[in-house]
Short mmCIF file of C-alpha atoms and ligand atoms in Angstrom, two decimals:
data_model
loop_
_atom_site.label_atom_id
_atom_site.label_comp_id
_atom_site.label_asym_id
_atom_site.label_seq_id
_atom_site.Cartn_x
_atom_site.Cartn_y
_atom_site.Cartn_z
CA MET A 220 8.80 13.29 -19.66
CA GLN A 221 5.87 10.91 -20.86
CA ASN A 222 2.44 12.31 -21.41
CA PHE A 223 0.39 11.82 -18.13
CA THR A 224 -3.15 12.80 -16.85
CA PHE A 225 -2.94 13.80 -13.34
CA CYS A 226 -6.30 14.42 -11.22
CA ASN A 227 -5.97 13.19 -7.38
CA PRO A 228 -9.52 14.72 -6.04
CA THR A 229 -9.22 13.46 -2.52
CA LYS A 230 -9.24 15.96 0.11
CA ILE A 231 -6.93 15.40 3.34
CA LEU A 232 -7.65 16.38 6.57
CA PHE A 233 -4.19 16.34 8.32
CA GLY A 234 -3.39 16.38 12.04
CA LYS A 235 -4.60 16.66 15.45
CA GLY A 236 -8.27 16.23 16.62
CA ARG A 237 -9.16 16.20 13.01
CA ILE A 238 -11.65 13.83 13.23
CA GLN A 239 -13.98 15.70 14.88
CA ASP A 240 -14.45 17.36 11.45
CA LEU A 241 -15.88 14.23 9.97
CA ALA A 242 -19.00 16.29 11.10
CA LYS A 243 -18.53 18.87 8.51
CA GLU A 244 -17.71 16.33 5.66
CA ILE A 245 -20.86 13.83 6.26
CA PRO A 246 -24.51 15.47 5.94
CA ALA A 247 -26.69 14.96 9.02
CA GLY A 248 -28.86 12.10 8.70
CA GLN A 249 -27.07 10.11 6.33
CA ARG A 250 -26.79 6.81 6.35
CA VAL A 251 -22.98 5.46 6.97
CA LEU A 252 -21.49 2.10 7.41
CA VAL A 253 -18.29 2.58 9.33
CA THR A 254 -16.06 -0.24 8.65
CA TYR A 255 -12.93 -1.52 11.13
CA GLY A 256 -10.28 -4.03 11.33
CA GLY A 257 -9.96 -6.51 13.62
CA GLY A 258 -10.55 -4.28 16.88
CA SER A 259 -7.10 -1.51 17.24
CA ALA A 260 -9.58 1.41 16.73
CA LEU A 261 -11.64 0.26 19.29
CA ALA A 262 -8.75 -0.05 21.37
CA ASN A 263 -6.78 3.14 20.56
CA GLY A 264 -10.18 5.16 20.83
CA THR A 265 -10.26 6.05 17.32
CA LEU A 266 -13.57 4.41 16.70
CA GLY A 267 -14.72 6.19 19.90
CA GLU A 268 -14.29 9.43 18.45
CA VAL A 269 -15.53 8.70 14.77
CA ARG A 270 -18.68 7.65 16.71
CA GLU A 271 -19.06 10.53 18.41
CA ALA A 272 -17.99 12.62 15.54
CA LEU A 273 -20.97 11.01 13.70
CA ARG A 274 -23.68 11.16 16.26
CA HIS A 275 -25.72 13.26 13.52
CA ALA A 276 -25.65 10.52 11.07
CA VAL A 277 -27.47 7.10 11.15
CA VAL A 278 -24.60 4.81 11.81
CA THR A 279 -24.08 0.84 11.13
CA GLU A 280 -20.77 -0.55 11.99
CA PHE A 281 -18.82 -3.63 10.49
CA GLY A 282 -15.92 -5.12 12.04
CA GLY A 283 -13.24 -8.05 11.43
CA ILE A 284 -11.59 -7.04 8.12
CA GLU A 285 -8.55 -8.88 8.45
CA PRO A 286 -5.14 -7.88 7.25
CA ASN A 287 -4.86 -8.63 3.19
CA PRO A 288 -8.43 -8.08 3.31
CA SER A 289 -10.65 -11.25 2.22
CA TYR A 290 -13.11 -11.51 -0.62
CA GLU A 291 -15.21 -13.79 1.35
CA THR A 292 -15.30 -11.20 4.43
CA LEU A 293 -15.87 -8.32 2.42
CA CYS A 294 -19.20 -10.08 0.91
CA LYS A 295 -20.63 -9.74 4.02
CA ALA A 296 -19.70 -6.39 4.54
CA VAL A 297 -21.53 -5.66 0.72
CA LYS A 298 -24.69 -7.68 2.20
CA LEU A 299 -25.26 -5.39 5.60
CA ALA A 300 -24.43 -2.11 3.16
CA ARG A 301 -27.49 -3.17 0.90
CA GLU A 302 -29.49 -4.18 4.21
CA THR A 303 -29.32 -0.79 5.51
CA GLY A 304 -29.49 0.90 2.61
CA ALA A 305 -25.78 2.64 3.67
CA GLU A 306 -25.14 5.87 1.24
CA PHE A 307 -21.74 6.58 2.35
CA LEU A 308 -18.52 4.01 4.03
CA LEU A 309 -16.37 5.44 6.13
CA ALA A 310 -12.98 3.18 6.65
CA VAL A 311 -11.38 3.25 10.02
CA GLY A 312 -8.00 1.44 9.60
CA GLY A 313 -5.15 0.52 7.80
CA GLY A 314 -4.53 -0.55 3.79
CA SER A 315 -6.47 -3.61 4.70
CA VAL A 316 -9.69 -1.45 5.93
CA MET A 317 -9.52 1.14 3.13
CA ASP A 318 -8.48 -0.95 0.54
CA GLY A 319 -11.78 -3.50 1.44
CA THR A 320 -14.05 -0.77 1.93
CA LYS A 321 -13.23 0.00 -1.96
CA PHE A 322 -13.93 -3.21 -2.75
CA ILE A 323 -17.61 -2.82 -1.05
CA ALA A 324 -17.75 0.53 -2.58
CA ALA A 325 -17.73 -0.94 -5.97
CA ALA A 326 -19.39 -4.52 -4.93
CA VAL A 327 -22.52 -2.27 -3.58
CA PRO A 328 -24.04 -1.02 -6.82
CA PHE A 329 -22.81 -3.87 -8.79
CA THR A 330 -25.57 -5.96 -10.64
CA GLY A 331 -23.84 -8.49 -12.34
CA GLU A 332 -23.51 -12.06 -10.48
CA ASP A 333 -20.15 -12.27 -8.69
CA PRO A 334 -18.23 -8.88 -7.61
CA TRP A 335 -14.82 -10.87 -7.89
CA ASP A 336 -15.18 -9.83 -11.41
CA LEU A 337 -14.19 -6.59 -10.18
CA VAL A 338 -11.15 -7.49 -9.54
CA THR A 339 -10.11 -9.89 -11.90
CA ARG A 340 -11.29 -6.85 -14.36
CA LYS A 341 -13.38 -9.53 -16.05
CA ALA A 342 -15.98 -6.26 -15.22
CA PRO A 343 -15.64 -2.89 -14.71
CA VAL A 344 -16.00 -0.59 -12.37
CA LYS A 345 -18.92 1.92 -13.31
CA ALA A 346 -20.42 2.94 -10.46
CA ALA A 347 -19.23 3.15 -6.29
CA LEU A 348 -20.63 4.43 -3.16
CA PRO A 349 -18.62 7.43 -2.14
CA PHE A 350 -16.47 6.83 0.95
CA GLY A 351 -14.14 8.27 3.16
CA THR A 352 -11.16 6.98 5.54
CA VAL A 353 -9.83 7.60 8.91
CA LEU A 354 -6.34 6.40 8.79
CA THR A 355 -4.96 4.71 11.50
CA MET A 356 -1.31 3.15 9.74
CA PRO A 357 0.76 5.20 7.53
CA ALA A 358 1.94 2.41 4.96
CA THR A 359 -0.50 2.08 1.91
CA GLY A 360 -1.23 5.30 0.74
CA SER A 361 -4.79 3.47 0.21
CA GLU A 362 -5.94 6.86 1.89
CA MET A 363 -4.99 9.03 -1.29
CA ASN A 364 -5.14 6.46 -4.20
CA SER A 365 -7.72 4.58 -6.19
CA GLY A 366 -6.54 1.00 -5.83
CA ALA A 367 -6.85 -1.62 -3.62
CA VAL A 368 -5.74 -5.22 -2.98
CA ILE A 369 -8.11 -8.08 -2.44
CA THR A 370 -7.11 -11.44 -1.63
CA ARG A 371 -9.81 -14.65 -2.01
CA ARG A 372 -8.53 -17.12 0.65
CA SER A 373 -10.45 -20.27 -1.31
CA ILE A 374 -8.22 -20.08 -4.08
CA GLY A 375 -5.25 -18.36 -3.02
CA ALA A 376 -5.08 -15.16 -5.29
CA LYS A 377 -4.14 -11.76 -4.16
CA LEU A 378 -5.17 -9.48 -6.83
CA PRO A 379 -4.88 -5.29 -7.28
CA PHE A 380 -7.58 -3.50 -9.01
CA GLY A 381 -8.46 0.02 -9.17
CA SER A 382 -10.77 2.80 -10.85
CA PRO A 383 -10.44 6.58 -10.67
CA LEU A 384 -14.54 5.85 -9.12
CA LEU A 385 -12.13 4.84 -5.98
CA PHE A 386 -10.45 7.81 -4.62
CA PRO A 387 -11.55 8.44 -1.18
CA ARG A 388 -13.55 11.70 -1.03
CA PHE A 389 -11.74 12.63 1.70
CA SER A 390 -9.48 11.28 4.36
CA VAL A 391 -8.37 12.45 8.12
CA LEU A 392 -4.90 11.44 8.93
CA ASP A 393 -4.16 12.49 12.46
CA PRO A 394 -0.92 11.16 13.08
CA GLU A 395 -1.65 10.52 17.04
CA LYS A 396 -4.37 7.74 15.89
CA THR A 397 -0.67 5.76 14.81
CA TYR A 398 0.82 6.26 17.97
CA SER A 399 -0.31 2.71 19.12
CA LEU A 400 1.10 0.65 16.11
CA PRO A 401 3.28 -2.17 17.89
CA PRO A 402 6.85 -1.98 15.99
CA ARG A 403 6.34 -4.68 13.24
CA GLN A 404 3.78 -2.89 12.07
CA ILE A 405 5.51 0.56 11.98
CA GLY A 406 8.82 -1.26 10.63
CA ASN A 407 6.23 -2.73 7.60
CA GLY A 408 4.87 0.94 6.97
CA ILE A 409 8.20 2.66 6.66
CA VAL A 410 9.28 -0.29 4.11
CA ASP A 411 6.13 -0.43 2.13
CA ALA A 412 6.25 3.35 1.78
CA PHE A 413 10.06 3.17 0.54
CA VAL A 414 9.32 0.26 -1.93
CA HIS A 415 6.18 2.27 -3.25
CA THR A 416 8.89 5.04 -4.10
CA VAL A 417 11.45 2.91 -5.55
CA GLU A 418 8.93 1.30 -7.97
CA GLN A 419 8.61 4.31 -9.59
CA TYR A 420 11.79 6.37 -9.03
CA LEU A 421 14.31 3.14 -9.85
CA THR A 422 13.78 2.27 -12.76
CA TYR A 423 15.46 4.18 -16.33
CA PRO A 424 16.08 8.03 -16.85
CA ALA A 425 12.97 9.68 -18.18
CA ASP A 426 13.76 13.48 -17.77
CA ALA A 427 11.43 13.82 -14.79
CA PRO A 428 13.44 16.09 -12.77
CA MET A 429 10.64 16.94 -10.13
CA GLN A 430 9.36 13.48 -10.03
CA ASP A 431 13.22 12.46 -9.10
CA GLU A 432 13.38 14.82 -6.57
CA PHE A 433 10.22 14.45 -4.88
CA SER A 434 10.87 10.58 -4.97
CA GLU A 435 14.14 11.34 -3.29
CA GLY A 436 13.14 13.61 -1.05
CA ILE A 437 10.47 10.80 0.14
CA LEU A 438 13.22 8.33 0.51
CA ARG A 439 15.66 10.59 2.31
CA THR A 440 13.01 11.30 4.75
CA LEU A 441 11.86 8.14 5.40
CA ILE A 442 15.69 6.84 6.22
CA ARG A 443 15.66 10.31 8.62
CA VAL A 444 12.83 9.94 10.45
CA GLY A 445 12.32 5.99 10.00
CA PRO A 446 14.34 4.95 12.87
CA ARG A 447 13.05 7.81 14.87
CA THR A 448 9.41 7.09 14.60
CA LEU A 449 10.09 3.58 15.62
CA ALA A 450 12.05 4.39 18.80
CA GLU A 451 9.55 7.27 20.43
CA PRO A 452 6.44 6.17 18.92
CA GLU A 453 4.96 9.12 20.32
CA ASN A 454 7.32 11.80 18.78
CA TYR A 455 4.78 13.69 16.52
CA GLU A 456 6.97 15.70 14.24
CA ALA A 457 8.70 12.31 13.29
CA ARG A 458 5.25 10.41 13.11
CA ALA A 459 3.88 13.33 11.26
CA ALA A 460 6.68 13.54 8.46
CA PHE A 461 6.44 9.49 8.03
CA VAL A 462 2.21 9.68 7.77
CA TRP A 463 2.69 12.10 4.89
CA ALA A 464 5.63 10.68 3.20
CA ALA A 465 3.71 7.41 3.03
CA THR A 466 0.80 9.17 1.80
CA LEU A 467 2.88 11.10 -1.05
CA ALA A 468 4.94 8.02 -2.03
CA LEU A 469 1.43 6.37 -3.85
CA ASN A 470 -0.86 9.37 -4.20
CA GLY A 471 0.13 9.64 -8.02
CA LEU A 472 1.94 12.54 -8.21
CA ILE A 473 5.51 10.82 -7.93
CA GLY A 474 4.39 8.03 -10.63
CA ALA A 475 2.89 11.06 -13.07
CA GLY A 476 5.12 11.13 -16.25
CA VAL A 477 7.73 8.33 -15.54
CA PRO A 478 8.12 4.72 -16.05
CA GLN A 479 6.86 2.51 -13.40
CA ASP A 480 8.18 -1.18 -12.31
CA TRP A 481 5.93 -2.63 -9.73
CA ALA A 482 7.13 -6.35 -10.04
CA THR A 483 8.50 -6.67 -6.62
CA HIS A 484 4.82 -5.84 -5.39
CA MET A 485 3.32 -8.62 -8.10
CA ILE A 486 5.98 -11.40 -6.99
CA GLY A 487 5.46 -9.96 -3.55
CA HIS A 488 1.27 -10.39 -3.38
CA GLU A 489 2.04 -14.15 -4.09
CA LEU A 490 4.48 -14.50 -1.39
CA THR A 491 1.55 -13.29 0.99
CA ALA A 492 -1.07 -15.40 -0.87
CA LEU A 493 0.66 -18.48 -0.19
CA HIS A 494 3.22 -18.27 2.57
CA GLY A 495 1.18 -15.45 4.93
CA LEU A 496 4.17 -12.89 4.81
CA ASP A 497 3.32 -9.73 5.87
CA HIS A 498 2.76 -7.23 2.83
CA ALA A 499 6.24 -5.35 3.98
CA GLN A 500 8.03 -8.33 4.57
CA SER A 501 7.37 -9.79 1.27
CA LEU A 502 9.05 -6.53 -0.21
CA ALA A 503 11.72 -6.53 1.85
CA VAL A 504 12.60 -9.91 1.28
CA VAL A 505 11.74 -9.27 -2.96
CA LEU A 506 13.50 -5.87 -3.76
CA PRO A 507 17.37 -6.27 -2.75
CA ALA A 508 17.02 -8.97 -5.19
CA MET A 509 15.64 -7.63 -7.69
CA LEU A 510 17.74 -4.24 -7.67
CA GLU A 511 20.63 -7.28 -7.74
CA GLU A 512 18.94 -9.35 -10.75
CA ARG A 513 18.02 -6.18 -12.66
CA PHE A 514 21.35 -4.15 -11.77
CA GLU A 515 22.44 -3.47 -15.64
CA ALA A 516 19.39 -2.68 -16.49
CA LYS A 517 18.71 -0.32 -13.80
CA LYS A 518 22.00 0.91 -13.38
CA ALA A 519 21.77 4.38 -14.45
CA LYS A 520 19.14 5.30 -11.87
CA LEU A 521 20.91 3.07 -9.27
CA VAL A 522 23.79 5.45 -9.70
CA GLN A 523 21.73 8.49 -9.21
CA TYR A 524 20.08 6.41 -6.68
CA ALA A 525 23.54 5.60 -4.66
CA ASP A 526 24.68 9.11 -5.05
CA ARG A 527 21.27 10.98 -3.99
CA VAL A 528 19.95 8.60 -1.55
CA TRP A 529 22.70 7.61 0.28
CA GLY A 530 25.43 9.78 -0.33
CA LEU A 531 27.35 6.72 -1.70
CA GLU A 532 29.48 6.31 -5.27
CA SER A 533 28.57 2.35 -5.43
CA PRO A 534 25.36 1.28 -6.78
CA ALA A 535 26.00 -2.29 -5.02
CA GLU A 536 27.11 -0.53 -1.59
CA ALA A 537 23.48 1.31 -2.16
CA ILE A 538 21.25 -1.94 -2.62
CA GLU A 539 23.51 -3.25 0.33
CA ALA A 540 22.34 -0.11 2.36
CA THR A 541 18.70 -0.73 1.11
CA ARG A 542 18.95 -4.17 2.42
CA THR A 543 20.38 -2.96 6.19
CA PHE A 544 17.84 -0.09 6.40
CA PHE A 545 14.80 -2.67 5.94
CA GLU A 546 16.90 -5.03 8.98
CA SER A 547 17.50 -2.10 10.65
CA LEU A 548 13.82 -1.37 10.94
CA GLY A 549 12.92 -5.05 12.08
CA VAL A 550 11.90 -5.98 8.56
CA LYS A 551 13.68 -9.10 7.62
CA THR A 552 14.63 -9.56 3.70
CA ARG A 553 15.38 -13.26 2.90
CA LEU A 554 12.98 -15.96 2.34
CA LYS A 555 14.45 -18.16 5.21
CA ASP A 556 13.73 -15.87 8.00
CA TYR A 557 10.36 -16.62 7.09
CA GLY A 558 10.45 -20.26 6.67
CA VAL A 559 10.26 -20.26 3.15
CA SER A 560 12.44 -22.87 1.31
CA PRO A 561 13.60 -23.61 -1.99
CA ASP A 562 11.46 -26.28 -2.87
CA ALA A 563 8.25 -23.50 -2.49
CA ILE A 564 9.25 -21.66 -5.77
CA PRO A 565 7.78 -23.46 -8.41
CA ALA A 566 4.45 -23.19 -7.00
CA LEU A 567 5.17 -19.30 -6.79
CA LEU A 568 6.19 -18.96 -10.29
CA GLU A 569 3.05 -21.39 -11.34
CA ALA A 570 1.20 -18.63 -9.24
CA LEU A 571 2.51 -15.84 -11.27
CA LYS A 572 1.74 -17.33 -14.37
CA THR A 573 -1.81 -18.09 -13.42
CA HIS A 574 -2.39 -14.51 -12.48
CA GLY A 575 -0.90 -13.56 -15.85
CA MET A 576 2.54 -11.92 -14.22
CA THR A 577 4.93 -13.13 -16.73
CA ALA A 578 5.91 -9.75 -18.38
CA LEU A 579 6.46 -7.46 -15.46
CA GLY A 580 8.53 -4.26 -14.74
CA GLU A 581 9.48 -1.26 -16.74
CA ARG A 582 10.31 -2.70 -19.52
CA ARG A 583 8.22 -5.71 -19.34
CA ASP A 584 11.22 -7.92 -19.25
CA VAL A 585 10.55 -9.62 -15.75
CA THR A 586 9.54 -12.93 -17.19
CA LEU A 587 9.13 -16.15 -15.19
CA GLU A 588 12.75 -17.37 -15.42
CA VAL A 589 13.91 -13.40 -14.28
CA SER A 590 11.22 -14.06 -11.32
CA ARG A 591 12.69 -17.46 -10.65
CA ARG A 592 16.39 -15.91 -10.53
CA VAL A 593 14.72 -13.21 -7.99
CA LEU A 594 13.57 -15.68 -5.70
CA GLU A 595 16.42 -18.06 -5.83
CA ARG A 596 18.83 -14.95 -5.07
CA ALA A 597 16.18 -13.90 -2.21
CA LEU A 598 16.75 -17.17 -0.48
O1 NZQ B 255 -6.96 -5.23 12.24
P1 NZQ B 255 -7.13 -4.53 13.30
O2 NZQ B 255 -6.83 -4.55 14.87
O3 NZQ B 255 -7.00 -2.94 12.99
O4 NZQ B 255 -5.07 -4.22 13.43
C1 NZQ B 255 -4.07 -3.77 12.07
C2 NZQ B 255 -3.47 -5.10 11.68
O5 NZQ B 255 -3.41 -6.29 12.04
C3 NZQ B 255 -3.15 -3.15 12.95
N1 NZQ B 255 -3.40 -1.88 13.11
C4 NZQ B 255 -3.76 -0.81 12.03
N2 NZQ B 255 -3.58 0.31 12.99
C5 NZQ B 255 -3.22 0.15 13.91
C6 NZQ B 255 -3.14 -1.17 14.47
N3 NZQ B 255 -2.57 -1.48 15.26
C7 NZQ B 255 -2.25 -0.99 16.33
N4 NZQ B 255 -2.41 0.39 16.17
C8 NZQ B 255 -2.82 1.10 15.26
N5 NZQ B 255 -3.22 2.45 15.02
O6 NZQ B 255 -1.85 -3.41 11.88
C9 NZQ B 255 -2.01 -4.50 11.35
C10 NZQ B 255 -1.88 -4.47 9.77
O7 NZQ B 255 -2.52 -3.57 9.46
P2 NZQ B 255 -3.43 -3.83 7.68
O8 NZQ B 255 -4.49 -2.48 7.01
O9 NZQ B 255 -3.22 -4.88 6.95
O10 NZQ B 255 -1.15 -2.87 7.00
P3 NZQ B 255 -1.47 -2.03 5.77
O11 NZQ B 255 -1.44 -0.86 6.28
O12 NZQ B 255 0.40 -2.36 5.37
O13 NZQ B 255 -2.14 -2.95 4.57
C11 NZQ B 255 -2.12 -3.63 4.03
C12 NZQ B 255 -2.58 -4.26 2.82
O14 NZQ B 255 -2.57 -3.23 1.89
C13 NZQ B 255 -2.57 -3.68 0.33
C14 NZQ B 255 -1.51 -4.78 1.11
O15 NZQ B 255 -1.48 -5.70 -0.29
C15 NZQ B 255 -2.40 -5.23 2.24
O16 NZQ B 255 -2.91 -6.11 1.70
N6 NZQ B 255 -1.56 -2.67 -0.12
C16 NZQ B 255 -2.63 -1.79 -0.64
C17 NZQ B 255 -2.11 -0.61 -1.60
C18 NZQ B 255 -3.22 0.41 -1.84
N7 NZQ B 255 -4.55 0.58 -1.89
O17 NZQ B 255 -2.54 1.22 -2.60
C19 NZQ B 255 -0.80 -0.73 -2.01
C20 NZQ B 255 -0.06 -1.26 -1.01
O18 NZQ B 255 1.27 -1.77 -2.10
C21 NZQ B 255 -0.05 -2.74 -0.47
O19 NZQ B 255 -0.50 -3.86 -1.75
ZN1 ZN B 256 2.90 -2.11 -1.26
#
């Protein structure tokens, strides 16, 4: 096992009716900026419950944070937060709203010229407003981690950044608030959580049995409850298991002390930035191709994955089972399914190069040439 430091300060308020506990987390009279997306939180009543729970605070709202949150939109929220003297931010939504709110939290006290420098890591995050989240979509784990992915539409860039200052103070995880998700987003969420786990587990053996068992438990849980929560969106037990699995998949626990991959995510981000695939769609396309391409380097863990997660002897069959699982959730796994043709590959590789993504993976051996082969396999 590798050395590691593990600290996760986010308080989780899990279960039915927990939004009312916001009143205990946010002091009376505090100036709060509530952020949300395109309106789903309003339509399903979550925002109404939040307003009710925060009636003792001084609340301003900023709506319209889009999927794959954009720097352009978020800068407007930064302006509003400064104008209203916001002391606390509350994100109500999925990964995009939570990530966008992390950017706002870091950008409000930023004194440099352009807060985009925080995303490119040209400028370190030195301070951040405190914030909490109310989750409406299980997928990214953003509710219990310190990372965010921000898109700058004008230059077609989608980049991850993070800081220990960007853990939410608390997150409300009420599975009932996710019942209104359409099937496409439920499938997306299951795939995203699955791939987060795989990126931290399916590398090479690192004598980390607890991390392996946790990861295998998350993967088996997603395989078991995923189809159920898709078929029965209001089955509380299935949805609760899914919500917690998605949070645990990317809260630092399973990744502590082990090698991590993330090549699938980095290539996926370019597919989203240039071709508009949903985040999870991009992962469903890249992951099976990535595992096929790096079969030998990952063989020891692939054998373990096949056996312990799928009950299969053959690692090749486990990759096929992974693809079939994603497809069964309604998430297509080929570039052509999204209208991306072979002639799109050079621009994707160019974007990877521009963003410094030329030595990816747990051994830093996923060069542009390897990424090219992965994308060709994914056609
Ligand atoms: O905008 P609204 O109206 O809220 O609708 C959203 C959006 O259209 C809708 N939705 C969310 N909750 C709903 C709902 N619809 C009905 N009922 C509900 N309860 O779902 C759509 C997608 O929402 P979004 O927040 O974009 O999805 P997701 O949670 O998958 O987040 C994706 C973003 O997170 C980033 C991705 O790159 C992408 O930008 N990621 C963040 C990570 C992190 N912070 O650690 C890691 C991930 O790997 C990922 O990269
Ligand atoms: Zn992801």
